[in-house]
Amino acid sequence: KRVYQQEMLVLVETAAGFAIFKVLDEGALKEVDDMSALFQTPEAANEVVRLKCFQQFKDSAEALKVVAKTLRGKLPKKLKKFLKTNIISQEIQETLICADKKLAKSISKKLGITCKSGEFGLEVMRGIKLQLSNLLEGISDAQMKSMNLGLSHGLSRYKLKFSAEKVDVMIIQAVSLLDDLDKELNNYAMRLKEWYSWHFPELQEIVTDNFQFAKAVKAIGIKTNVKTMDFGDLFPPEIVEEIKEANELSMGSDILPQDEANIKTLANQVCELGEYRESLAEYLKNRMNAVAPNLSAMVGELVGSRLIARAGSLMNLAKLPSSTVQILGAEKALFKAIKTKHNTPKYGLIYHASLVGQTTPQFKGKVSRSLAAKCALCIRCDALGEAMDGSFGKANKSYIENKIKALESGTKYMPKKKIPKYDQPLVQEYNPQSDFTKADEEVEEKPRRSKRKKTGQIEKLLCLTNK
């Protein structure tokens, strides 16, 4: 029989390569309360652990490839070969300590090595990494730092490489920024109206749009300038007349030049934010038409981008069923309804689509369900298909519009289906191979007993019993 040596080994993954350390006295380590005290100096660390084997990476590209695989919990070929050479081939009945639970599971499954990961192993690894440059031969502390820095930069670029190619990330960021800009614009415009209303309160009743109101404040300044100023193309003539008439009967108080300067600064901020918001909305529209044209044709660019942002990506949204797309954005209401045993919501973000908005309240639930079903098809077409002209989405939108008209009129909508052309000839020729004889029909059958013989036998038995 083979005699196996009982050892406790620690696998340490570094930027320089893989190293296996042997724990000299496992029992003594478990009795110590503070593990870091045993690794304060290189001499003390050498009394606790000893380097068993070390395999260095050839270059930074190999290090990046191997470490990226181990981070996903997979066993790289280089590590597999390293463990086979230094553990399995030497016939050591080992207990290997590993930091990552997934990697430990992969090693145990593929190599049959008893691999563990726990708090004790992590404390030993922290102590080893504290004195790593002293425990490893031929690698200085400066070299180890430069390797760690290069590998960390490479891993960051590796992780960002996949998300940079996803164009739907730009859509998610743009629609999130658009929502934030709307909130900020509303706050700024409300503050501007309250501030300027002390001087010219009648203006906000004449000019109701926030962006136009900021332009008017920026142009007018002190209200006495209205009599002599030329508005140009800023407002139509009838609005200009209303502003001049309101100025003559204005009940506002006077303001100082310093107040006017601060109010105009705030108006400039509102105008700049409004212009940036318009350019961002145009950018989002172009992005959506390029990434998800069918979804944009169905529900619009804004609702479509919010659906993508809610799901996380276009591919994640394509994996969702139509029932989830229908209530996406109303998760709180759904769970509350389930908890209180009330009716679940009929729509979420899809409620803001123009097709649902133009429907009467009694049919909104039906229309949102049909719209979600068609949206699910359009999303999958955008995510997995090749046609990017938006024709599929336009066809489905016309279907939903006709269905809405049919629901409101009280009739059942039946879409017109194109009947395929019949290409077969009307007069068929005689085919002699289709003929068959009576012999072809004959099939061997088991002989059946006649019912008459059976009844005759029963009558004879009855007569015998009566005698």
CSV table of C-alpha atoms in Angstrom, one decimal:
chain,number,residue,atom,x,y,z
A,1,LYS,CA,0.0,0.0,0.0
A,2,ARG,CA,1.1,3.6,-0.7
A,3,VAL,CA,1.8,5.6,2.4
A,4,TYR,CA,0.4,9.2,2.0
A,5,GLN,CA,1.9,12.2,3.8
A,6,GLN,CA,-0.7,14.3,5.7
A,7,GLU,CA,-0.1,18.0,5.1
A,8,MET,CA,-1.9,21.3,5.1
A,9,LEU,CA,-1.2,23.5,2.1
A,10,VAL,CA,-2.2,27.0,1.2
A,11,LEU,CA,-2.7,28.2,-2.5
A,12,VAL,CA,-1.8,31.8,-2.9
A,13,GLU,CA,-2.6,33.6,-6.2
A,14,THR,CA,-0.3,36.6,-6.8
A,15,ALA,CA,0.4,39.0,-9.7
A,16,ALA,CA,3.7,37.2,-10.2
A,17,GLY,CA,2.3,33.6,-10.3
A,18,PHE,CA,0.9,30.7,-8.2
A,19,ALA,CA,2.5,29.7,-5.0
A,20,ILE,CA,1.8,26.8,-2.6
A,21,PHE,CA,2.9,27.2,1.0
A,22,LYS,CA,3.1,24.4,3.6
A,23,VAL,CA,1.8,25.1,7.1
A,24,LEU,CA,4.4,23.8,9.5
A,25,ASP,CA,2.2,23.5,12.6
A,26,GLU,CA,-1.6,23.7,12.0
A,27,GLY,CA,-2.5,23.0,15.7
A,28,ALA,CA,-0.4,25.8,17.0
A,29,LEU,CA,-1.9,28.3,14.6
A,30,LYS,CA,-5.5,27.4,15.6
A,31,GLU,CA,-4.6,28.0,19.3
A,32,VAL,CA,-3.3,31.6,18.6
A,33,ASP,CA,-5.8,34.4,19.1
A,34,ASP,CA,-4.0,37.0,16.9
A,35,MET,CA,-2.7,35.4,13.7
A,36,SER,CA,-1.1,38.7,12.4
A,37,ALA,CA,1.3,38.6,15.3
A,38,LEU,CA,3.0,35.5,13.9
A,39,PHE,CA,3.8,37.3,10.6
A,40,GLN,CA,5.2,40.6,11.9
A,41,THR,CA,8.8,39.7,10.7
A,42,PRO,CA,10.2,37.6,7.9
A,43,GLU,CA,11.9,35.3,10.4
A,44,ALA,CA,8.7,34.7,12.3
A,45,ALA,CA,6.8,34.0,9.0
A,46,ASN,CA,9.4,31.4,8.0
A,47,GLU,CA,8.7,29.5,11.2
A,48,VAL,CA,5.0,29.3,10.5
A,49,VAL,CA,4.9,28.6,6.7
A,50,ARG,CA,7.4,27.5,4.2
A,51,LEU,CA,7.3,27.9,0.4
A,52,LYS,CA,6.7,24.5,-1.2
A,53,CYS,CA,6.6,25.5,-4.9
A,54,PHE,CA,6.1,28.5,-7.1
A,55,GLN,CA,5.3,29.0,-10.8
A,56,GLN,CA,5.8,32.4,-12.3
A,57,PHE,CA,3.8,33.9,-15.2
A,58,LYS,CA,5.6,34.4,-18.5
A,59,ASP,CA,4.2,37.9,-19.1
A,60,SER,CA,1.4,40.3,-18.1
A,61,ALA,CA,-1.0,38.9,-20.8
A,62,GLU,CA,-0.8,35.4,-19.4
A,63,ALA,CA,-1.3,36.8,-15.8
A,64,LEU,CA,-4.4,38.7,-16.9
A,65,LYS,CA,-5.8,35.6,-18.7
A,66,VAL,CA,-5.3,33.3,-15.8
A,67,VAL,CA,-6.5,35.7,-13.0
A,68,ALA,CA,-9.6,36.7,-15.0
A,69,LYS,CA,-10.6,33.1,-15.2
A,70,THR,CA,-10.0,32.4,-11.5
A,71,LEU,CA,-12.1,35.5,-10.6
A,72,ARG,CA,-15.0,33.8,-12.4
A,73,GLY,CA,-14.5,30.7,-10.3
A,74,LYS,CA,-13.1,28.6,-13.2
A,75,LEU,CA,-9.9,26.4,-13.1
A,76,PRO,CA,-7.3,27.6,-15.6
A,77,LYS,CA,-5.2,25.0,-17.5
A,78,LYS,CA,-2.0,26.5,-16.0
A,79,LEU,CA,-3.2,26.1,-12.4
A,80,LYS,CA,-4.6,22.6,-13.1
A,81,LYS,CA,-1.2,21.5,-14.5
A,82,PHE,CA,0.6,23.2,-11.5
A,83,LEU,CA,-1.5,21.4,-9.0
A,84,LYS,CA,-1.2,18.0,-10.7
A,85,THR,CA,2.6,18.3,-10.9
A,86,ASN,CA,3.2,19.5,-7.3
A,87,ILE,CA,0.4,17.7,-5.4
A,88,ILE,CA,-1.2,14.8,-7.1
A,89,SER,CA,2.0,13.4,-8.7
A,90,GLN,CA,3.9,13.5,-5.4
A,91,GLU,CA,1.1,11.3,-3.7
A,92,ILE,CA,0.4,13.8,-0.9
A,93,GLN,CA,-2.9,13.4,0.9
A,94,GLU,CA,-3.3,17.1,1.0
A,95,THR,CA,-5.8,19.6,2.4
A,96,LEU,CA,-5.6,22.7,0.2
A,97,ILE,CA,-6.7,26.1,1.5
A,98,CYS,CA,-8.1,28.4,-1.2
A,99,ALA,CA,-9.5,32.0,-0.9
A,100,ASP,CA,-12.3,31.7,-3.4
A,101,LYS,CA,-15.2,29.3,-2.6
A,102,LYS,CA,-16.0,28.8,-6.3
A,103,LEU,CA,-12.4,28.1,-7.3
A,104,ALA,CA,-12.1,25.6,-4.3
A,105,LYS,CA,-15.3,23.8,-5.6
A,106,SER,CA,-13.8,23.6,-9.1
A,107,ILE,CA,-10.5,22.2,-7.8
A,108,SER,CA,-12.3,19.5,-5.7
A,109,LYS,CA,-14.6,18.5,-8.6
A,110,LYS,CA,-12.0,18.3,-11.4
A,111,LEU,CA,-8.9,17.1,-9.5
A,112,GLY,CA,-10.3,15.3,-6.5
A,113,ILE,CA,-8.2,17.4,-4.1
A,114,THR,CA,-9.7,18.2,-0.7
A,115,CYS,CA,-10.0,21.9,-1.0
A,116,LYS,CA,-11.4,24.2,1.7
A,117,SER,CA,-12.0,27.9,2.2
A,118,GLY,CA,-12.8,29.5,5.5
A,119,GLU,CA,-11.9,32.2,8.0
A,120,PHE,CA,-8.8,30.3,9.2
A,121,GLY,CA,-7.4,30.0,5.7
A,122,LEU,CA,-8.1,33.6,5.0
A,123,GLU,CA,-6.2,34.7,8.1
A,124,VAL,CA,-3.2,32.6,7.1
A,125,MET,CA,-3.3,34.1,3.5
A,126,ARG,CA,-3.3,37.6,5.0
A,127,GLY,CA,-0.2,36.8,7.0
A,128,ILE,CA,1.5,35.3,3.9
A,129,LYS,CA,0.7,38.3,1.7
A,130,LEU,CA,2.1,40.6,4.4
A,131,GLN,CA,5.5,39.0,4.0
A,132,LEU,CA,5.1,37.8,0.4
A,133,SER,CA,8.2,39.5,-1.1
A,134,ASN,CA,10.4,37.9,1.7
A,135,LEU,CA,8.8,34.4,1.4
A,136,LEU,CA,9.2,34.3,-2.4
A,137,GLU,CA,12.7,34.0,-3.7
A,138,GLY,CA,13.9,36.2,-6.6
A,139,ILE,CA,11.1,38.8,-6.5
A,140,SER,CA,11.7,42.1,-4.7
A,141,ASP,CA,9.1,44.3,-3.0
A,142,ALA,CA,9.3,46.9,-5.8
A,143,GLN,CA,8.8,44.3,-8.5
A,144,MET,CA,5.8,42.9,-6.7
A,145,LYS,CA,4.2,46.4,-6.5
A,146,SER,CA,4.7,47.1,-10.2
A,147,MET,CA,3.2,43.7,-11.1
A,148,ASN,CA,0.2,44.3,-8.9
A,149,LEU,CA,-0.3,47.8,-10.4
A,150,GLY,CA,0.0,46.4,-14.0
A,151,LEU,CA,-2.4,43.5,-13.3
A,152,SER,CA,-5.0,45.8,-11.7
A,153,HIS,CA,-5.0,48.1,-14.7
A,154,GLY,CA,-5.3,45.2,-17.1
A,155,LEU,CA,-8.2,43.7,-15.1
A,156,SER,CA,-10.0,47.1,-15.1
A,157,ARG,CA,-9.6,47.4,-18.9
A,158,TYR,CA,-10.7,43.8,-19.3
A,159,LYS,CA,-13.9,44.3,-17.3
A,160,LEU,CA,-14.7,47.6,-19.1
A,161,LYS,CA,-14.1,46.1,-22.5
A,162,PHE,CA,-17.4,44.2,-22.6
A,163,SER,CA,-19.6,47.1,-21.3
A,164,ALA,CA,-18.0,49.6,-23.8
A,165,GLU,CA,-19.4,47.7,-26.8
A,166,LYS,CA,-22.9,47.7,-25.3
A,167,VAL,CA,-24.6,50.7,-26.9
A,168,ASP,CA,-27.6,50.3,-24.6
A,169,VAL,CA,-25.5,51.5,-21.7
A,170,MET,CA,-25.4,54.9,-23.4
A,171,ILE,CA,-29.2,54.8,-23.6
A,172,ILE,CA,-29.5,54.0,-19.9
A,173,GLN,CA,-27.2,56.8,-18.8
A,174,ALA,CA,-28.9,59.3,-21.2
A,175,VAL,CA,-32.4,58.6,-20.0
A,176,SER,CA,-31.3,58.7,-16.3
A,177,LEU,CA,-29.7,62.1,-16.9
A,178,LEU,CA,-32.8,63.3,-18.7
A,179,ASP,CA,-34.9,62.5,-15.7
A,180,ASP,CA,-32.5,64.3,-13.4
A,181,LEU,CA,-32.4,67.3,-15.6
A,182,ASP,CA,-36.2,67.5,-15.6
A,183,LYS,CA,-36.2,67.5,-11.8
A,184,GLU,CA,-33.5,70.2,-11.7
A,185,LEU,CA,-35.2,72.3,-14.3
A,186,ASN,CA,-38.5,72.2,-12.4
A,187,ASN,CA,-36.9,73.2,-9.2
A,188,TYR,CA,-34.9,76.1,-10.8
A,189,ALA,CA,-38.0,77.3,-12.8
A,190,MET,CA,-40.2,77.3,-9.7
A,191,ARG,CA,-37.6,79.3,-7.8
A,192,LEU,CA,-37.2,81.8,-10.6
A,193,LYS,CA,-41.0,82.3,-10.8
A,194,GLU,CA,-41.3,82.9,-7.1
A,195,TRP,CA,-38.3,85.2,-7.1
A,196,TYR,CA,-39.3,87.3,-10.1
A,197,SER,CA,-43.0,87.4,-9.0
A,198,TRP,CA,-42.1,89.9,-6.3
A,199,HIS,CA,-41.2,92.3,-9.0
A,200,PHE,CA,-43.5,91.4,-11.9
A,201,PRO,CA,-46.2,88.8,-10.7
A,202,GLU,CA,-48.4,89.1,-13.8
A,203,LEU,CA,-45.8,87.7,-16.2
A,204,GLN,CA,-46.1,84.1,-15.0
A,205,GLU,CA,-49.8,84.1,-15.9
A,206,ILE,CA,-49.1,85.3,-19.4
A,207,VAL,CA,-46.0,83.1,-20.1
A,208,THR,CA,-46.7,79.7,-18.6
A,209,ASP,CA,-43.8,77.7,-20.2
A,210,ASN,CA,-40.8,77.5,-17.9
A,211,PHE,CA,-38.2,77.8,-20.7
A,212,GLN,CA,-40.0,80.8,-22.3
A,213,PHE,CA,-40.5,82.4,-18.9
A,214,ALA,CA,-36.7,82.3,-18.3
A,215,LYS,CA,-36.1,83.8,-21.7
A,216,ALA,CA,-38.6,86.6,-20.9
A,217,VAL,CA,-36.9,87.4,-17.5
A,218,LYS,CA,-33.5,87.4,-19.2
A,219,ALA,CA,-34.7,89.9,-21.8
A,220,ILE,CA,-36.9,92.2,-19.6
A,221,GLY,CA,-34.9,92.5,-16.3
A,222,ILE,CA,-36.6,95.4,-14.6
A,223,LYS,CA,-40.2,95.7,-15.7
A,224,THR,CA,-39.9,99.4,-16.6
A,225,ASN,CA,-37.9,98.3,-19.7
A,226,VAL,CA,-41.0,96.7,-21.2
A,227,LYS,CA,-42.2,100.1,-22.6
A,228,THR,CA,-39.2,100.7,-24.8
A,229,MET,CA,-37.8,97.3,-25.5
A,230,ASP,CA,-38.3,95.3,-28.7
A,231,PHE,CA,-39.1,91.6,-28.1
A,232,GLY,CA,-38.4,90.6,-31.8
A,233,ASP,CA,-39.1,86.9,-32.5
A,234,LEU,CA,-39.2,86.0,-28.8
A,235,PHE,CA,-43.0,86.1,-28.5
A,236,PRO,CA,-46.0,86.6,-30.9
A,237,PRO,CA,-47.4,90.2,-31.1
A,238,GLU,CA,-50.5,89.3,-29.0
A,239,ILE,CA,-48.4,88.0,-26.1
A,240,VAL,CA,-46.2,91.2,-26.3
A,241,GLU,CA,-49.3,93.4,-26.1
A,242,GLU,CA,-50.5,91.5,-23.0
A,243,ILE,CA,-47.1,91.9,-21.3
A,244,LYS,CA,-47.1,95.6,-22.0
A,245,GLU,CA,-50.7,96.0,-20.6
A,246,ALA,CA,-49.9,94.0,-17.5
A,247,ASN,CA,-46.8,96.2,-16.9
A,248,GLU,CA,-48.9,99.3,-16.7
A,249,LEU,CA,-51.1,97.8,-14.0
A,250,SER,CA,-48.4,95.7,-12.2
A,251,MET,CA,-48.7,95.4,-8.4
A,252,GLY,CA,-45.0,94.2,-8.0
A,253,SER,CA,-42.4,95.9,-5.8
A,254,ASP,CA,-39.2,97.5,-7.1
A,255,ILE,CA,-35.9,95.7,-7.0
A,256,LEU,CA,-32.3,96.8,-6.9
A,257,PRO,CA,-29.7,96.3,-9.7
A,258,GLN,CA,-28.0,93.6,-7.6
A,259,ASP,CA,-31.3,91.7,-7.3
A,260,GLU,CA,-31.7,92.0,-11.1
A,261,ALA,CA,-28.2,90.6,-11.7
A,262,ASN,CA,-28.8,87.5,-9.5
A,263,ILE,CA,-32.3,86.9,-11.1
A,264,LYS,CA,-30.8,87.1,-14.6
A,265,THR,CA,-28.0,84.6,-13.6
A,266,LEU,CA,-30.6,82.1,-12.5
A,267,ALA,CA,-32.6,82.7,-15.7
A,268,ASN,CA,-29.4,82.0,-17.7
A,269,GLN,CA,-28.9,78.7,-15.8
A,270,VAL,CA,-32.5,77.7,-16.7
A,271,CYS,CA,-32.0,78.6,-20.4
A,272,GLU,CA,-28.7,76.6,-20.6
A,273,LEU,CA,-30.2,73.6,-18.9
A,274,GLY,CA,-33.2,73.8,-21.2
A,275,GLU,CA,-31.0,73.9,-24.3
A,276,TYR,CA,-28.9,71.0,-23.0
A,277,ARG,CA,-32.0,69.0,-22.3
A,278,GLU,CA,-33.3,69.5,-25.8
A,279,SER,CA,-29.9,68.3,-27.3
A,280,LEU,CA,-29.9,65.3,-24.9
A,281,ALA,CA,-33.4,64.3,-25.9
A,282,GLU,CA,-32.4,64.5,-29.6
A,283,TYR,CA,-29.3,62.3,-28.8
A,284,LEU,CA,-31.5,59.8,-27.0
A,285,LYS,CA,-33.9,59.7,-30.0
A,286,ASN,CA,-31.1,59.0,-32.4
A,287,ARG,CA,-29.7,56.3,-30.2
A,288,MET,CA,-33.0,54.5,-29.7
A,289,ASN,CA,-33.7,54.6,-33.5
A,290,ALA,CA,-30.3,53.0,-34.0
A,291,VAL,CA,-30.4,50.4,-31.2
A,292,ALA,CA,-34.2,49.6,-30.8
A,293,PRO,CA,-36.1,51.0,-33.8
A,294,ASN,CA,-39.1,48.6,-33.5
A,295,LEU,CA,-39.5,49.3,-29.8
A,296,SER,CA,-39.3,53.1,-30.5
A,297,ALA,CA,-41.9,52.8,-33.2
A,298,MET,CA,-44.3,51.0,-30.8
A,299,VAL,CA,-44.0,53.1,-27.5
A,300,GLY,CA,-41.8,56.0,-28.4
A,301,GLU,CA,-38.1,56.7,-27.6
A,302,LEU,CA,-38.6,57.9,-24.0
A,303,VAL,CA,-40.8,55.0,-22.8
A,304,GLY,CA,-38.6,52.5,-24.7
A,305,SER,CA,-35.4,53.8,-23.1
A,306,ARG,CA,-37.0,53.7,-19.6
A,307,LEU,CA,-38.0,50.1,-20.2
A,308,ILE,CA,-34.4,49.2,-21.2
A,309,ALA,CA,-33.0,51.1,-18.1
A,310,ARG,CA,-35.4,49.3,-15.8
A,311,ALA,CA,-34.4,45.9,-17.1
A,312,GLY,CA,-30.7,46.7,-17.1
A,313,SER,CA,-30.0,46.1,-20.8
A,314,LEU,CA,-31.8,45.4,-24.1
A,315,MET,CA,-30.9,41.7,-23.9
A,316,ASN,CA,-32.2,41.4,-20.3
A,317,LEU,CA,-35.4,43.1,-21.5
A,318,ALA,CA,-35.7,40.6,-24.4
A,319,LYS,CA,-35.6,37.7,-22.0
A,320,LEU,CA,-38.6,39.0,-20.1
A,321,PRO,CA,-42.1,37.7,-20.9
A,322,SER,CA,-44.9,40.1,-22.0
A,323,SER,CA,-46.6,40.0,-18.6
A,324,THR,CA,-43.4,41.3,-17.0
A,325,VAL,CA,-43.0,44.0,-19.6
A,326,GLN,CA,-46.6,45.1,-19.0
A,327,ILE,CA,-46.0,45.8,-15.2
A,328,LEU,CA,-42.4,46.8,-15.4
A,329,GLY,CA,-42.0,49.8,-13.2
A,330,ALA,CA,-44.9,48.9,-10.9
A,331,GLU,CA,-43.1,46.3,-8.8
A,332,LYS,CA,-44.0,48.0,-5.4
A,333,ALA,CA,-47.7,48.1,-6.3
A,334,LEU,CA,-47.6,44.5,-7.5
A,335,PHE,CA,-46.1,43.1,-4.3
A,336,LYS,CA,-48.4,45.3,-2.2
A,337,ALA,CA,-51.4,43.9,-4.1
A,338,ILE,CA,-50.2,40.3,-3.6
A,339,LYS,CA,-49.6,40.9,0.1
A,340,THR,CA,-53.0,42.5,0.8
A,341,LYS,CA,-54.8,40.2,-1.7
A,342,HIS,CA,-56.1,43.0,-3.9
A,343,ASN,CA,-56.2,43.4,-7.6
A,344,THR,CA,-52.7,43.5,-9.2
A,345,PRO,CA,-51.7,46.5,-11.4
A,346,LYS,CA,-52.5,46.4,-15.1
A,347,TYR,CA,-49.6,48.6,-16.3
A,348,GLY,CA,-46.3,50.1,-15.3
A,349,LEU,CA,-44.0,52.3,-17.4
A,350,ILE,CA,-46.0,51.2,-20.5
A,351,TYR,CA,-48.9,53.4,-19.3
A,352,HIS,CA,-47.0,56.5,-20.5
A,353,ALA,CA,-47.1,55.2,-24.1
A,354,SER,CA,-49.3,57.2,-26.5
A,355,LEU,CA,-51.3,54.2,-27.5
A,356,VAL,CA,-52.5,53.6,-23.9
A,357,GLY,CA,-52.9,57.3,-23.2
A,358,GLN,CA,-55.3,57.8,-26.1
A,359,THR,CA,-57.5,54.9,-25.0
A,360,THR,CA,-60.7,55.3,-22.9
A,361,PRO,CA,-60.2,54.2,-19.2
A,362,GLN,CA,-62.3,51.1,-19.5
A,363,PHE,CA,-60.1,49.6,-22.3
A,364,LYS,CA,-56.7,50.7,-20.9
A,365,GLY,CA,-56.0,47.2,-19.3
A,366,LYS,CA,-56.8,45.3,-22.5
A,367,VAL,CA,-54.8,47.7,-24.7
A,368,SER,CA,-51.8,47.6,-22.3
A,369,ARG,CA,-51.8,43.8,-22.4
A,370,SER,CA,-51.9,43.7,-26.2
A,371,LEU,CA,-49.3,46.4,-26.4
A,372,ALA,CA,-47.0,44.6,-24.0
A,373,ALA,CA,-47.3,41.4,-26.1
A,374,LYS,CA,-46.4,43.2,-29.3
A,375,CYS,CA,-43.6,45.1,-27.5
A,376,ALA,CA,-42.1,41.8,-26.3
A,377,LEU,CA,-41.9,40.7,-29.9
A,378,CYS,CA,-40.4,44.0,-31.1
A,379,ILE,CA,-37.8,43.9,-28.3
A,380,ARG,CA,-36.6,40.4,-29.3
A,381,CYS,CA,-36.5,41.5,-32.9
A,382,ASP,CA,-34.3,44.4,-32.0
A,383,ALA,CA,-32.0,42.4,-29.7
A,384,LEU,CA,-31.6,39.3,-31.8
A,385,GLY,CA,-32.8,40.2,-35.3
A,386,GLU,CA,-30.9,41.9,-38.2
A,387,ALA,CA,-33.6,44.1,-39.7
A,388,MET,CA,-33.2,47.6,-38.2
A,389,ASP,CA,-35.6,49.6,-40.3
A,390,GLY,CA,-38.4,49.6,-37.8
A,391,SER,CA,-41.0,48.2,-40.2
A,392,PHE,CA,-42.0,45.4,-37.8
A,393,GLY,CA,-42.7,47.9,-35.0
A,394,LYS,CA,-44.8,50.1,-37.3
A,395,ALA,CA,-46.9,47.1,-38.5
A,396,ASN,CA,-47.6,46.1,-34.9
A,397,LYS,CA,-48.5,49.7,-34.0
A,398,SER,CA,-51.0,49.9,-36.8
A,399,TYR,CA,-52.5,46.6,-35.5
A,400,ILE,CA,-52.9,48.0,-32.0
A,401,GLU,CA,-54.4,51.2,-33.4
A,402,ASN,CA,-57.0,49.3,-35.4
A,403,LYS,CA,-57.8,47.1,-32.3
A,404,ILE,CA,-58.4,50.3,-30.2
A,405,LYS,CA,-60.8,51.6,-32.8
A,406,ALA,CA,-62.6,48.2,-32.8
A,407,LEU,CA,-62.9,48.2,-29.0
A,408,GLU,CA,-64.2,51.7,-28.9
A,409,SER,CA,-66.8,51.0,-31.6
A,410,GLY,CA,-67.9,47.8,-30.0
A,411,THR,CA,-66.9,45.5,-32.9
A,412,LYS,CA,-64.5,42.6,-32.9
A,413,TYR,CA,-61.3,43.4,-34.8
A,414,MET,CA,-60.3,40.7,-37.3
A,415,PRO,CA,-57.0,41.4,-39.1
A,416,LYS,CA,-56.9,40.8,-42.8
A,417,LYS,CA,-54.7,37.8,-43.5
A,418,LYS,CA,-53.1,37.3,-46.9
A,419,ILE,CA,-54.2,34.0,-48.5
A,420,PRO,CA,-51.2,32.2,-50.0
A,421,LYS,CA,-51.3,31.6,-53.8
A,422,TYR,CA,-52.3,28.1,-54.9
A,423,ASP,CA,-49.6,26.9,-57.2
A,424,GLN,CA,-50.6,23.3,-57.9
A,425,PRO,CA,-52.3,22.5,-61.2
A,426,LEU,CA,-56.1,22.1,-61.2
A,427,VAL,CA,-56.1,19.1,-63.6
A,428,GLN,CA,-54.0,16.3,-62.3
A,429,GLU,CA,-52.5,13.5,-64.5
A,430,TYR,CA,-53.2,9.8,-64.0
A,431,ASN,CA,-50.6,8.2,-61.7
A,432,PRO,CA,-50.5,4.3,-62.2
A,433,GLN,CA,-48.3,3.9,-59.1
A,434,SER,CA,-51.1,4.9,-56.9
A,435,ASP,CA,-53.2,1.8,-57.9
A,436,PHE,CA,-53.3,-1.2,-55.6
A,437,THR,CA,-54.9,-4.7,-56.0
A,438,LYS,CA,-57.1,-6.7,-53.6
A,439,ALA,CA,-54.1,-8.9,-52.6
A,440,ASP,CA,-52.4,-5.8,-51.2
A,441,GLU,CA,-55.3,-5.3,-48.9
A,442,GLU,CA,-55.3,-8.8,-47.5
A,443,VAL,CA,-53.9,-8.9,-44.1
A,444,GLU,CA,-53.5,-12.1,-42.1
A,445,GLU,CA,-56.0,-12.1,-39.3
A,446,LYS,CA,-56.5,-14.5,-36.4
A,447,PRO,CA,-59.4,-16.8,-36.7
A,448,ARG,CA,-62.3,-15.6,-34.6
A,449,ARG,CA,-64.7,-17.9,-32.8
A,450,SER,CA,-68.3,-17.5,-34.0
A,451,LYS,CA,-70.8,-16.4,-31.4
A,452,ARG,CA,-73.3,-19.0,-32.7
A,453,LYS,CA,-71.0,-21.9,-31.8
A,454,LYS,CA,-70.4,-20.4,-28.4
A,455,THR,CA,-74.2,-20.0,-27.6
A,456,GLY,CA,-74.8,-23.6,-28.8
A,457,GLN,CA,-72.3,-25.0,-26.4
A,458,ILE,CA,-73.9,-23.0,-23.5
A,459,GLU,CA,-77.4,-24.5,-24.3
A,460,LYS,CA,-76.0,-28.1,-24.2
A,461,LEU,CA,-74.5,-27.5,-20.8
A,462,LEU,CA,-77.8,-26.1,-19.5
A,463,CYS,CA,-79.7,-29.2,-20.7
A,464,LEU,CA,-77.3,-31.5,-19.0
A,465,THR,CA,-77.6,-29.7,-15.7
A,466,ASN,CA,-81.4,-29.9,-15.9
A,467,LYS,CA,-81.3,-33.7,-16.4
